[in-house]
Coordinates of C-alpha atoms in Angstrom, one line a residue:
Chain A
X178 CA 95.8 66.9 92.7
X179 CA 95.7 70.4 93.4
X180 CA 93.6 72.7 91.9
X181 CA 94.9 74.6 88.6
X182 CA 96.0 77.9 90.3
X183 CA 96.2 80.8 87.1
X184 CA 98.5 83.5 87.6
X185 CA 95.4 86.0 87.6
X186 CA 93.8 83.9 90.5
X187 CA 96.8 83.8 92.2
X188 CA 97.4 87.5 91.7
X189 CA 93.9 88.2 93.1
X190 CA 94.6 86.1 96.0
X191 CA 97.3 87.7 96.6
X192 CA 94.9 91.1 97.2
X193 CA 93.0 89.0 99.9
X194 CA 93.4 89.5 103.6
X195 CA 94.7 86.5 105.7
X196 CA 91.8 84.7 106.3
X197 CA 91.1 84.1 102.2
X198 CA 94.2 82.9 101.7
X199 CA 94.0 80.6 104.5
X200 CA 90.4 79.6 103.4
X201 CA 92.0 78.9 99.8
X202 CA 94.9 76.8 101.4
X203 CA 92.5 74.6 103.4
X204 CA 90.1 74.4 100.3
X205 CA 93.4 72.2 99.0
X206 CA 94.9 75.1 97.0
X207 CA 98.2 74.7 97.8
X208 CA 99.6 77.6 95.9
X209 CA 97.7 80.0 98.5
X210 CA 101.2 78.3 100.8
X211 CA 102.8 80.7 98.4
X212 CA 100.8 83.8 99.5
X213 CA 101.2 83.3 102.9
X214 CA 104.7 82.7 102.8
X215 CA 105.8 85.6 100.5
X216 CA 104.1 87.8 102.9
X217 CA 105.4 86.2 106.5
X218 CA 109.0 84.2 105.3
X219 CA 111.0 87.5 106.1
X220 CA 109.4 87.7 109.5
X221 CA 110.3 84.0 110.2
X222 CA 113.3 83.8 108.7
X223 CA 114.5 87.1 110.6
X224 CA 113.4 85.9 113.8
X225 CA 114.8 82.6 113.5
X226 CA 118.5 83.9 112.8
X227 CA 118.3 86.7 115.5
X228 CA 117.7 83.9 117.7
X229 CA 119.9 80.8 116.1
X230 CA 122.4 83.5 115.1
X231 CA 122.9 81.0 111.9
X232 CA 121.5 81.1 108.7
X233 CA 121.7 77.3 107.8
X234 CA 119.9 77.0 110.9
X235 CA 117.2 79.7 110.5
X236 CA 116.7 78.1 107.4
X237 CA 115.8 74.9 107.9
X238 CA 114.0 76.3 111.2
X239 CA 112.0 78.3 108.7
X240 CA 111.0 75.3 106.2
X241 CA 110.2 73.7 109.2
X242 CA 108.0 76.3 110.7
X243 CA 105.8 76.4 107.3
X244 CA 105.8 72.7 106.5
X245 CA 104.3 72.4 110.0
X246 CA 101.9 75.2 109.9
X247 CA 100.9 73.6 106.4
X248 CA 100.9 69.9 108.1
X249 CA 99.8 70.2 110.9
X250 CA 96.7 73.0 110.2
X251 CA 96.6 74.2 113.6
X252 CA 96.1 78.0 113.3
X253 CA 92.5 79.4 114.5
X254 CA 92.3 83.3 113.5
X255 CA 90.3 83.3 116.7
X256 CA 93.3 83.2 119.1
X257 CA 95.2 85.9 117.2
X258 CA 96.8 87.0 114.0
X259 CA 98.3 84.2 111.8
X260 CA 101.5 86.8 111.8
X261 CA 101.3 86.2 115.7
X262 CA 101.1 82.4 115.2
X263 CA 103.7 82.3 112.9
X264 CA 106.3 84.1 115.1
X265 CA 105.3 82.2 118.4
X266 CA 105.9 79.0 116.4
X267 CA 109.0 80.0 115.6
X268 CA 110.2 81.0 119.1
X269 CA 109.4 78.6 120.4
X270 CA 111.1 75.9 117.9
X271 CA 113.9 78.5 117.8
X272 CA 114.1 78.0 121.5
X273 CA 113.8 74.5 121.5
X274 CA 116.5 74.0 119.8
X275 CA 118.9 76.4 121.7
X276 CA 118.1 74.5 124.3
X277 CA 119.2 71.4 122.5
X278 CA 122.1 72.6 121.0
X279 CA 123.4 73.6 125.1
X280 CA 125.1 76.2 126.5
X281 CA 128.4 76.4 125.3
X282 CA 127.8 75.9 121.7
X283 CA 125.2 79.0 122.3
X284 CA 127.8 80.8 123.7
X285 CA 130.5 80.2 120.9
X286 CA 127.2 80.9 118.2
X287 CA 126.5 84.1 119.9
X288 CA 130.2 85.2 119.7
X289 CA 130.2 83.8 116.2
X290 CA 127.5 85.6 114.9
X291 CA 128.4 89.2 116.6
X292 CA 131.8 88.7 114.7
X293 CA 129.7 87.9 111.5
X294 CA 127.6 91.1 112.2
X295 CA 130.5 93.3 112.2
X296 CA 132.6 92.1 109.1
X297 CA 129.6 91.0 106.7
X298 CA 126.5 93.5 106.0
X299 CA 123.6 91.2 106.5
X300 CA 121.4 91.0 103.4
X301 CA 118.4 92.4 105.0
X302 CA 115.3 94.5 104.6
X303 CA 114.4 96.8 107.2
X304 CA 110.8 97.3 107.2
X305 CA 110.2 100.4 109.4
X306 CA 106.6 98.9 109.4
X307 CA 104.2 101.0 111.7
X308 CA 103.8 98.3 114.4
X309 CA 107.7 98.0 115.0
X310 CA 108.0 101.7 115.1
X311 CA 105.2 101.5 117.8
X312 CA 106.7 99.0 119.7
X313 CA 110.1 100.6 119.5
X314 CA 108.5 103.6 120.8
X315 CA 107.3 101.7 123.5
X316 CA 110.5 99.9 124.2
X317 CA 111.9 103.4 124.8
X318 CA 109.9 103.7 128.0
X319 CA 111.7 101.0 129.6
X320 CA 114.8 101.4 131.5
X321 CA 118.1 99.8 130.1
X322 CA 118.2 97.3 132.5
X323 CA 114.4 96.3 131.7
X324 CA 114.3 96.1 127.9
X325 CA 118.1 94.1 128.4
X326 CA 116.2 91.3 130.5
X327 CA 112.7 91.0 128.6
X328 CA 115.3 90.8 125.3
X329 CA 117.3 87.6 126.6
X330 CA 114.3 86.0 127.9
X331 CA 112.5 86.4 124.6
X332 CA 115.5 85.9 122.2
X333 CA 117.4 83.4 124.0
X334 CA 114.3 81.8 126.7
X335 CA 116.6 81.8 129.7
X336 CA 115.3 81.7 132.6
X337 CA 115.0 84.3 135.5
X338 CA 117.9 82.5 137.4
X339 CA 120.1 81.9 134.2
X340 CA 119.5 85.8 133.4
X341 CA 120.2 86.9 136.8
X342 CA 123.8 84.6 136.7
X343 CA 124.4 85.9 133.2
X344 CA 123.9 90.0 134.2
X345 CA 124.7 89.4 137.6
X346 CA 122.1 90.4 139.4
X347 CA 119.9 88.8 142.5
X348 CA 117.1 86.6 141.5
X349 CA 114.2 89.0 142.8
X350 CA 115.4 92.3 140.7
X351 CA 115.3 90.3 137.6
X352 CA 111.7 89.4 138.4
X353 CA 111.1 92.5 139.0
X354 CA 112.2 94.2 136.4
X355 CA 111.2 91.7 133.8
X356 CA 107.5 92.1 135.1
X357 CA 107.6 96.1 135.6
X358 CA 109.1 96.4 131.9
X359 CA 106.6 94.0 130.5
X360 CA 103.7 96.1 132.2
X361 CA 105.0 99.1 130.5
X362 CA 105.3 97.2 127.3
X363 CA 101.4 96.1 127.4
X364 CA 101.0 99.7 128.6
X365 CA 102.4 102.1 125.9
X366 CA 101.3 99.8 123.6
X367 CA 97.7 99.9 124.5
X368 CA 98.0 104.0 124.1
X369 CA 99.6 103.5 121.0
X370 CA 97.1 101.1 119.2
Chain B
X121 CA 87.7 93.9 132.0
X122 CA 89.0 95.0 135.1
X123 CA 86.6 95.1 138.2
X124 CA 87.7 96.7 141.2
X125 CA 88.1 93.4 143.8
X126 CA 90.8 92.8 142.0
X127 CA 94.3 92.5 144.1
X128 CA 96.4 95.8 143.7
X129 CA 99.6 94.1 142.2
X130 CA 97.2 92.0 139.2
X131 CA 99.5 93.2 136.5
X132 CA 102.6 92.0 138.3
X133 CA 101.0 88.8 138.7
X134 CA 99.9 88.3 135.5
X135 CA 103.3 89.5 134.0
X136 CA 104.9 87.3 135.9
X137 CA 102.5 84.2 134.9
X138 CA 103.2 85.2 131.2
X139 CA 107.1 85.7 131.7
X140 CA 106.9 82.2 133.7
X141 CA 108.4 83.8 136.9
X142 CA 105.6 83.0 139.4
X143 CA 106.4 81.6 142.9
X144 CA 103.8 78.8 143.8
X145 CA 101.9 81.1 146.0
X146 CA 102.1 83.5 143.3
X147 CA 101.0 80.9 140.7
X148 CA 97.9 79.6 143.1
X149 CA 96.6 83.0 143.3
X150 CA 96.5 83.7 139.6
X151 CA 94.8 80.1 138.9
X152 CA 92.3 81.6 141.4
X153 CA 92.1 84.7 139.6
X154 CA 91.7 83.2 135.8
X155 CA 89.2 80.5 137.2
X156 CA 87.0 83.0 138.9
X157 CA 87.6 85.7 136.1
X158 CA 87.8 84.3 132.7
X159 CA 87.7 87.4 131.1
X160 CA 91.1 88.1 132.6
X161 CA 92.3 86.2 129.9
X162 CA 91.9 89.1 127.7
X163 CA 94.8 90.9 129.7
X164 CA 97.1 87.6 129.8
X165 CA 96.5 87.5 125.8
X166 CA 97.4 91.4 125.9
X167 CA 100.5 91.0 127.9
X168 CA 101.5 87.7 125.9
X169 CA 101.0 89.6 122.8
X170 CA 103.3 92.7 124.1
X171 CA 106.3 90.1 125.2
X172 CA 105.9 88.9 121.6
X173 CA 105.7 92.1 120.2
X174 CA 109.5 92.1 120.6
X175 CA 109.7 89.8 117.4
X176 CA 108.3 93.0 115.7
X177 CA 111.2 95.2 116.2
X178 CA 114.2 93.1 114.5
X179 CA 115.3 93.7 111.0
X180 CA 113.2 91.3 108.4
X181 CA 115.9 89.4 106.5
X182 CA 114.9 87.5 102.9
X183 CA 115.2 84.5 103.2
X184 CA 117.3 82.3 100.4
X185 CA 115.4 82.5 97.1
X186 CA 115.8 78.2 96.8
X187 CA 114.1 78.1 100.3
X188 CA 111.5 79.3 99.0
X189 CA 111.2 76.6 96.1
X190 CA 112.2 73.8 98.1
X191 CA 109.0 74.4 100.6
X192 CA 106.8 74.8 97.7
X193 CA 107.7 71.8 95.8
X194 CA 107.7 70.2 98.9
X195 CA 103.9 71.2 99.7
X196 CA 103.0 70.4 96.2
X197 CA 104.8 66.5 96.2
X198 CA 103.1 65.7 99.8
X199 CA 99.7 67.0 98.4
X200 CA 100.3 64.5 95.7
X201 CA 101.0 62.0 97.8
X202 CA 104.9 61.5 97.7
X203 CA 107.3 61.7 100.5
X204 CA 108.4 65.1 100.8
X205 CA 110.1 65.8 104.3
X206 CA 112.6 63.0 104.1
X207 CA 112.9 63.8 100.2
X208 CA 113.7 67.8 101.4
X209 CA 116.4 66.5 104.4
X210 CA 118.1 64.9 101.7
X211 CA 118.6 67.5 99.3
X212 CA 120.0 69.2 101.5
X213 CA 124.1 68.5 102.0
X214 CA 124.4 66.0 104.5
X215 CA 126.2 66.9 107.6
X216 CA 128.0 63.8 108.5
X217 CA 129.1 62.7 105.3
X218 CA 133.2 62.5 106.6
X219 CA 131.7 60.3 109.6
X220 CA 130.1 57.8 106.7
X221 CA 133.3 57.5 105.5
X222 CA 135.4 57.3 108.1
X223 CA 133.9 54.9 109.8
X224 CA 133.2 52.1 106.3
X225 CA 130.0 50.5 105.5
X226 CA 129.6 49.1 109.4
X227 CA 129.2 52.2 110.6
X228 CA 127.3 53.6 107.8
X229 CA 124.8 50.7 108.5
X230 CA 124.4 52.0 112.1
X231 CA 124.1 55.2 111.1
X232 CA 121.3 54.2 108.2
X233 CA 119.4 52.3 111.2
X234 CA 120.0 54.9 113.7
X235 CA 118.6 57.5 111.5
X236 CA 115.7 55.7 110.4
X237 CA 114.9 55.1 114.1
X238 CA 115.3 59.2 114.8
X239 CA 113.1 59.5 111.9
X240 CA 110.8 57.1 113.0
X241 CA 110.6 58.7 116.7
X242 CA 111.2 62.0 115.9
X243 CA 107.7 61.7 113.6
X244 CA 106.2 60.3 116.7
X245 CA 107.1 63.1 118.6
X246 CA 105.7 65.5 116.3
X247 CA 102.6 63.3 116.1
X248 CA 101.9 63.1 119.8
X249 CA 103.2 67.0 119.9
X250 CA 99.9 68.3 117.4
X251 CA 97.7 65.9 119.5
X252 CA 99.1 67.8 122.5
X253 CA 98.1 71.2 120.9
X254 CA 95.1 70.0 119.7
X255 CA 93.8 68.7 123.2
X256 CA 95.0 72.0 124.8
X257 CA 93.0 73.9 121.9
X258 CA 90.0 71.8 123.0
X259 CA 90.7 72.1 127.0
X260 CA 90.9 76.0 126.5
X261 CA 87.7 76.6 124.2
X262 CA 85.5 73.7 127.3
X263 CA 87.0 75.8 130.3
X264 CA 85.9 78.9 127.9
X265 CA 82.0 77.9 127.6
X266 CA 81.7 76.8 131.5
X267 CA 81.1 79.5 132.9
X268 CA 78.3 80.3 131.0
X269 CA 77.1 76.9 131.5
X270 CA 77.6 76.8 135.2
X271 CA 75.5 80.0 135.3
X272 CA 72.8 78.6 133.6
X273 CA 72.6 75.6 135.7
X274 CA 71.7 77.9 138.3
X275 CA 68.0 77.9 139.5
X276 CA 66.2 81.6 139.1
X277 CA 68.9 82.0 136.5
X278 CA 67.3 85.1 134.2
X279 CA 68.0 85.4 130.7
X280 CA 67.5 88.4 128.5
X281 CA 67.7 89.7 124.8
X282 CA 69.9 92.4 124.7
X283 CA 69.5 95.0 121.5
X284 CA 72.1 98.0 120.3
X285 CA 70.7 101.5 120.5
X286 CA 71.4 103.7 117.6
X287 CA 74.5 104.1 118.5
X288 CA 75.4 100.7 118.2
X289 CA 72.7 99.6 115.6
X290 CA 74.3 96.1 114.3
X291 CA 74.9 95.0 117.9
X292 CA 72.9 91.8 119.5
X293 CA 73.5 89.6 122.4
X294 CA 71.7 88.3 125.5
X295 CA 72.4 89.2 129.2
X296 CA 72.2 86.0 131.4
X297 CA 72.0 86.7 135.5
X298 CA 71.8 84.2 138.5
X299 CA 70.9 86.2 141.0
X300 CA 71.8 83.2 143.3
X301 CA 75.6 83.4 142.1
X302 CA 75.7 87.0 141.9
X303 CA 76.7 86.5 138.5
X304 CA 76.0 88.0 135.0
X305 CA 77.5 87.3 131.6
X306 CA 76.7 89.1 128.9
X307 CA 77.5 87.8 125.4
X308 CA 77.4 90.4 122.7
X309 CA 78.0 90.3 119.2
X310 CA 79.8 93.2 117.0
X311 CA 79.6 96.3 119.8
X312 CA 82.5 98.4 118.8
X313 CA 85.4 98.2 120.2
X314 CA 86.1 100.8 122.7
X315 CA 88.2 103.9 122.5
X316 CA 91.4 104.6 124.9
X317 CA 90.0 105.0 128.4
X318 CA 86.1 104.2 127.9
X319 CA 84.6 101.2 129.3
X320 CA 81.4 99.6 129.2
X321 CA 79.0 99.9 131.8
X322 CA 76.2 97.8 133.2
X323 CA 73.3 98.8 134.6
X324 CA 69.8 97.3 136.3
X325 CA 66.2 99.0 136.6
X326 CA 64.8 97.7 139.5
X327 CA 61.2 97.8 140.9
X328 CA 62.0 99.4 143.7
X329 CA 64.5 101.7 143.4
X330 CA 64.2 104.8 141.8
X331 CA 67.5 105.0 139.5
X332 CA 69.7 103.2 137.7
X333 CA 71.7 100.5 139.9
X334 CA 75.4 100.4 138.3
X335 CA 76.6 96.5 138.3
X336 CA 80.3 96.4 136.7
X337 CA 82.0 97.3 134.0
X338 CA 83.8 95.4 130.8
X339 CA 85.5 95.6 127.5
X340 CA 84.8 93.7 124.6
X341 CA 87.0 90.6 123.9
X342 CA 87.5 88.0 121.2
X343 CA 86.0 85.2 123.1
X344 CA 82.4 87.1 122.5
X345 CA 81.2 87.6 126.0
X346 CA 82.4 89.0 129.6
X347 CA 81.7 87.6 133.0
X348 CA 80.7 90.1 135.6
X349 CA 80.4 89.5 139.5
X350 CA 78.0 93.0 140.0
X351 CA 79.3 94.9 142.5
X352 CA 75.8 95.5 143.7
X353 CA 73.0 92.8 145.4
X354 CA 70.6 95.2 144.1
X355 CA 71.8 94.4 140.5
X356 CA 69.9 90.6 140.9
X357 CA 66.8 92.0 142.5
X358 CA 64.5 91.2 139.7
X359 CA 65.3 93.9 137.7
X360 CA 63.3 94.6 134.6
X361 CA 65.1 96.2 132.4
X362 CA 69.0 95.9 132.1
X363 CA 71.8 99.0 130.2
X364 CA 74.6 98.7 129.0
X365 CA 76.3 102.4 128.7
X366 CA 79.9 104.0 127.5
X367 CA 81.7 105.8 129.5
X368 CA 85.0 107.1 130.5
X369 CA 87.1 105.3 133.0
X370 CA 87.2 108.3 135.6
X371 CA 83.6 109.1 135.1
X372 CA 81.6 108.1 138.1
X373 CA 79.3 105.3 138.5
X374 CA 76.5 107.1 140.0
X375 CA 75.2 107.8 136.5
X376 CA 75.8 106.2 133.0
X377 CA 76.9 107.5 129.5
X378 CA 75.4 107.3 126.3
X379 CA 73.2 104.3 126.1
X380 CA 74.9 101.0 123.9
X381 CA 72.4 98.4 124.5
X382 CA 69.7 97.6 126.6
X383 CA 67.4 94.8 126.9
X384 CA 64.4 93.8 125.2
X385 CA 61.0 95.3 127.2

């Protein structure tokens, strides 16, 4: 069974940095699951549906993304933040599935979902936190062209030769540009941090 | 840690190997790189950790409020014990429901066996998928430690007690050289982590020459120790005491900074 969690215990976990919590949650206290995913659900769950473009999907991408990280106990603080681990996972899954889903029904999903955009204000937070202020400020000194590449190869995981068909460009100035924007990224943000 | 022998476009190549963009040559020279210098992995886990900083700039969205209970309840059923993944799928609205009843109980039947046997594979797959990241977690942390065992297989390999100066009181570590190799890694534990455009420094007192020999340069990294190839023979002539100094990045190396750490007498 799992431990008896009391509200104050849980409350005071709730003060505790990652690595508490995470301690708690392999100790068998499941409610610590609760911690970690008030604090990280609204990173996951945004990342998902920028990248499905659905919530039904971003949903059930989510509960899979903590069901696994729960299950499957994977995580070691060691090879970065468990925010880091979290979002990778859900990439990747997100990508994964994109893949799956092909193409065309990406394409209609896409279109879908910038039509959704424009009628329906999305229900969502925006955290100005510090680090996405930092990395926006970084992201400013790409070019256009730059930041547009390193976006669909993170958002959507095409490759250089699907981006370079989808913008139109020859193979080598995608690679090109994906690298030199990606070295400015790492740059700016090891002045900013 | 950057070193100067390394080749001039090193940041293209390694944005390229995290961006997955490599031509074989390209891709040959980088396993070259990471084999020789593990500690480049610190800048592959930098630049990995910039393309993924791009998660960091959309708009966090809330999810659902029943979201929320369903994983819960689902955590807390499979901690007891019950079935809880196949319980959650099926609270949820099932998406072929009109194919059910289109196609009668025949097709239903299918569709039961088929979806059992997805089940069935699909929990293989996820199975064989957290062996797969377990093995790679294990592959990663062997290929971590060998260099520092391959160093001290060497024969004539020296090892020293490095201690932090009062500058860095709660630092400790130990400095192991093969002269033989030309190689020195240094494994230091809780020397602070630098300041924008400082570096650490190495340096070797040797018997016979009459200052300091510089031997490389490093950061500090997660994985606890650096491998340095010194950029001096003089750095494995016996030398009998070792430093290990901050400076800045521009400063020459024909003198050191503030001392860090320095080796045991």
């Amino acid at each position: 069974m799992a431990a008896d969690f009391s509200q104050s215990e849980l409350s005071t976990l709730r003060q505790q940095p990652d690595e508490a919590v995470l301690s708690a949650l392999r100790q068998g206290q499941t409610q610590a699951l609760e911690v970690l995913y008030d604090r990280y659900a609204s990173q996951v769950y945004g990342l998902a549906y920028r990248i499905l473009g659905n919530s039904e999907e971003a949903e059930d991408l989510t509960q899979d993304v903590f069901l696994t990280f729960w299950q499957k106990d994977t995580y070691q603080s060691s090879r970065g933040t468990l925010k880091t681990f979290l979002t990778t996972l859900t990439r990747s899954r997100a990508i994964d599935r994109l893949r799956a889903q092909g193409t065309r029904y990406r394409f209609l999903q896409r279109w879908q979902r910038i039509s959704d955009q424009a009628t329906i204000p999305l229900i969502e937070t925006l955290a100005m936190s510090e680090q996405s202020d930092q990395v926006r400020s970084a992201l400013a000194f790409l070019s256009e062209s730059e930041r547009q590449i390193l976006e669909i190869a993170y958002y959507e995981g095409l490759s250089q030769s699907e981006i370079a068909a989808r913008l139109n460009l020859p193979l080598g100035t995608v690679k090109t540009r994906s690298r030199q924007g990606l070295i400015k990224l790492r740059q700016r943000l090891q002045l900013s941090r | 840690m950057v070193s100067a022998e390394l080749p001039e476009n090193w940041q293209d190549l390694i944005a390229g190997y995290v961006l997955g963009n490599l031509s074989e040559e390209e891709a040959a020279i980088v396993d070259q790189l990471l084999s020789d210098r593990p500690e480049l992995m610190q800048e592959v886990q930098a630049f990995q950790d910039a393309f993924h900083s791009l998660a960091e700039v959309i708009p966090t969205e809330q999810p659902p409020a029943r979201l929320r209970e369903t994983i819960l309840s689902s955590v807390g059923r499979e901690f007891n014990g019950e079935p809880s993944r196949s319980s959650v799928a099926l609270n949820r609205p099932p998406r072929s429901r009109w194919m059910v009843g289109a196609g009668g109980a025949i097709a239903a039947g299918i569709l039961l066996a088929l979806g059992l046997r997805i089940a069935s594979l699909n929990a293989q797959l996820q199975q064989a998928n957290a062996k797969i990241e377990t093995l790679q977690q294990d592959l990663q942390q062997a290929q971590t430690a060998r260099p520092i065992l391959n160093t001290l297989r060497q024969p004539g390999t020296l090892v020293y007690s490095l201690q932090g100066s009062d500058r860095a009181n709660a630092a400790s570590g130990s400095l192991v050289m093969s002269a033989e190799k030309n190689q020195v890694i240094i494994l230091v534990n809780n020397l602070p982590e630098l300041p924008s455009g400082q570096i650490y420094r190495l340096w070797a007192k040797v018997p016979t020459e009459t200052t300091l020999a510089y031997c490389g340069q490093f950061n500090t990294n997660e994985q606890g120790f650096v491998q340095l190839t010194p950029s001096d023979d003089i750095c494995g002539a016996n030398p009998t005491q070792m430093f290990i100094t901050i400076d800045a990045l521009s400063d020459p190396t024909t003198r050191g900074g503030p001392v860090m750490m320095q080796t045991r007498t």
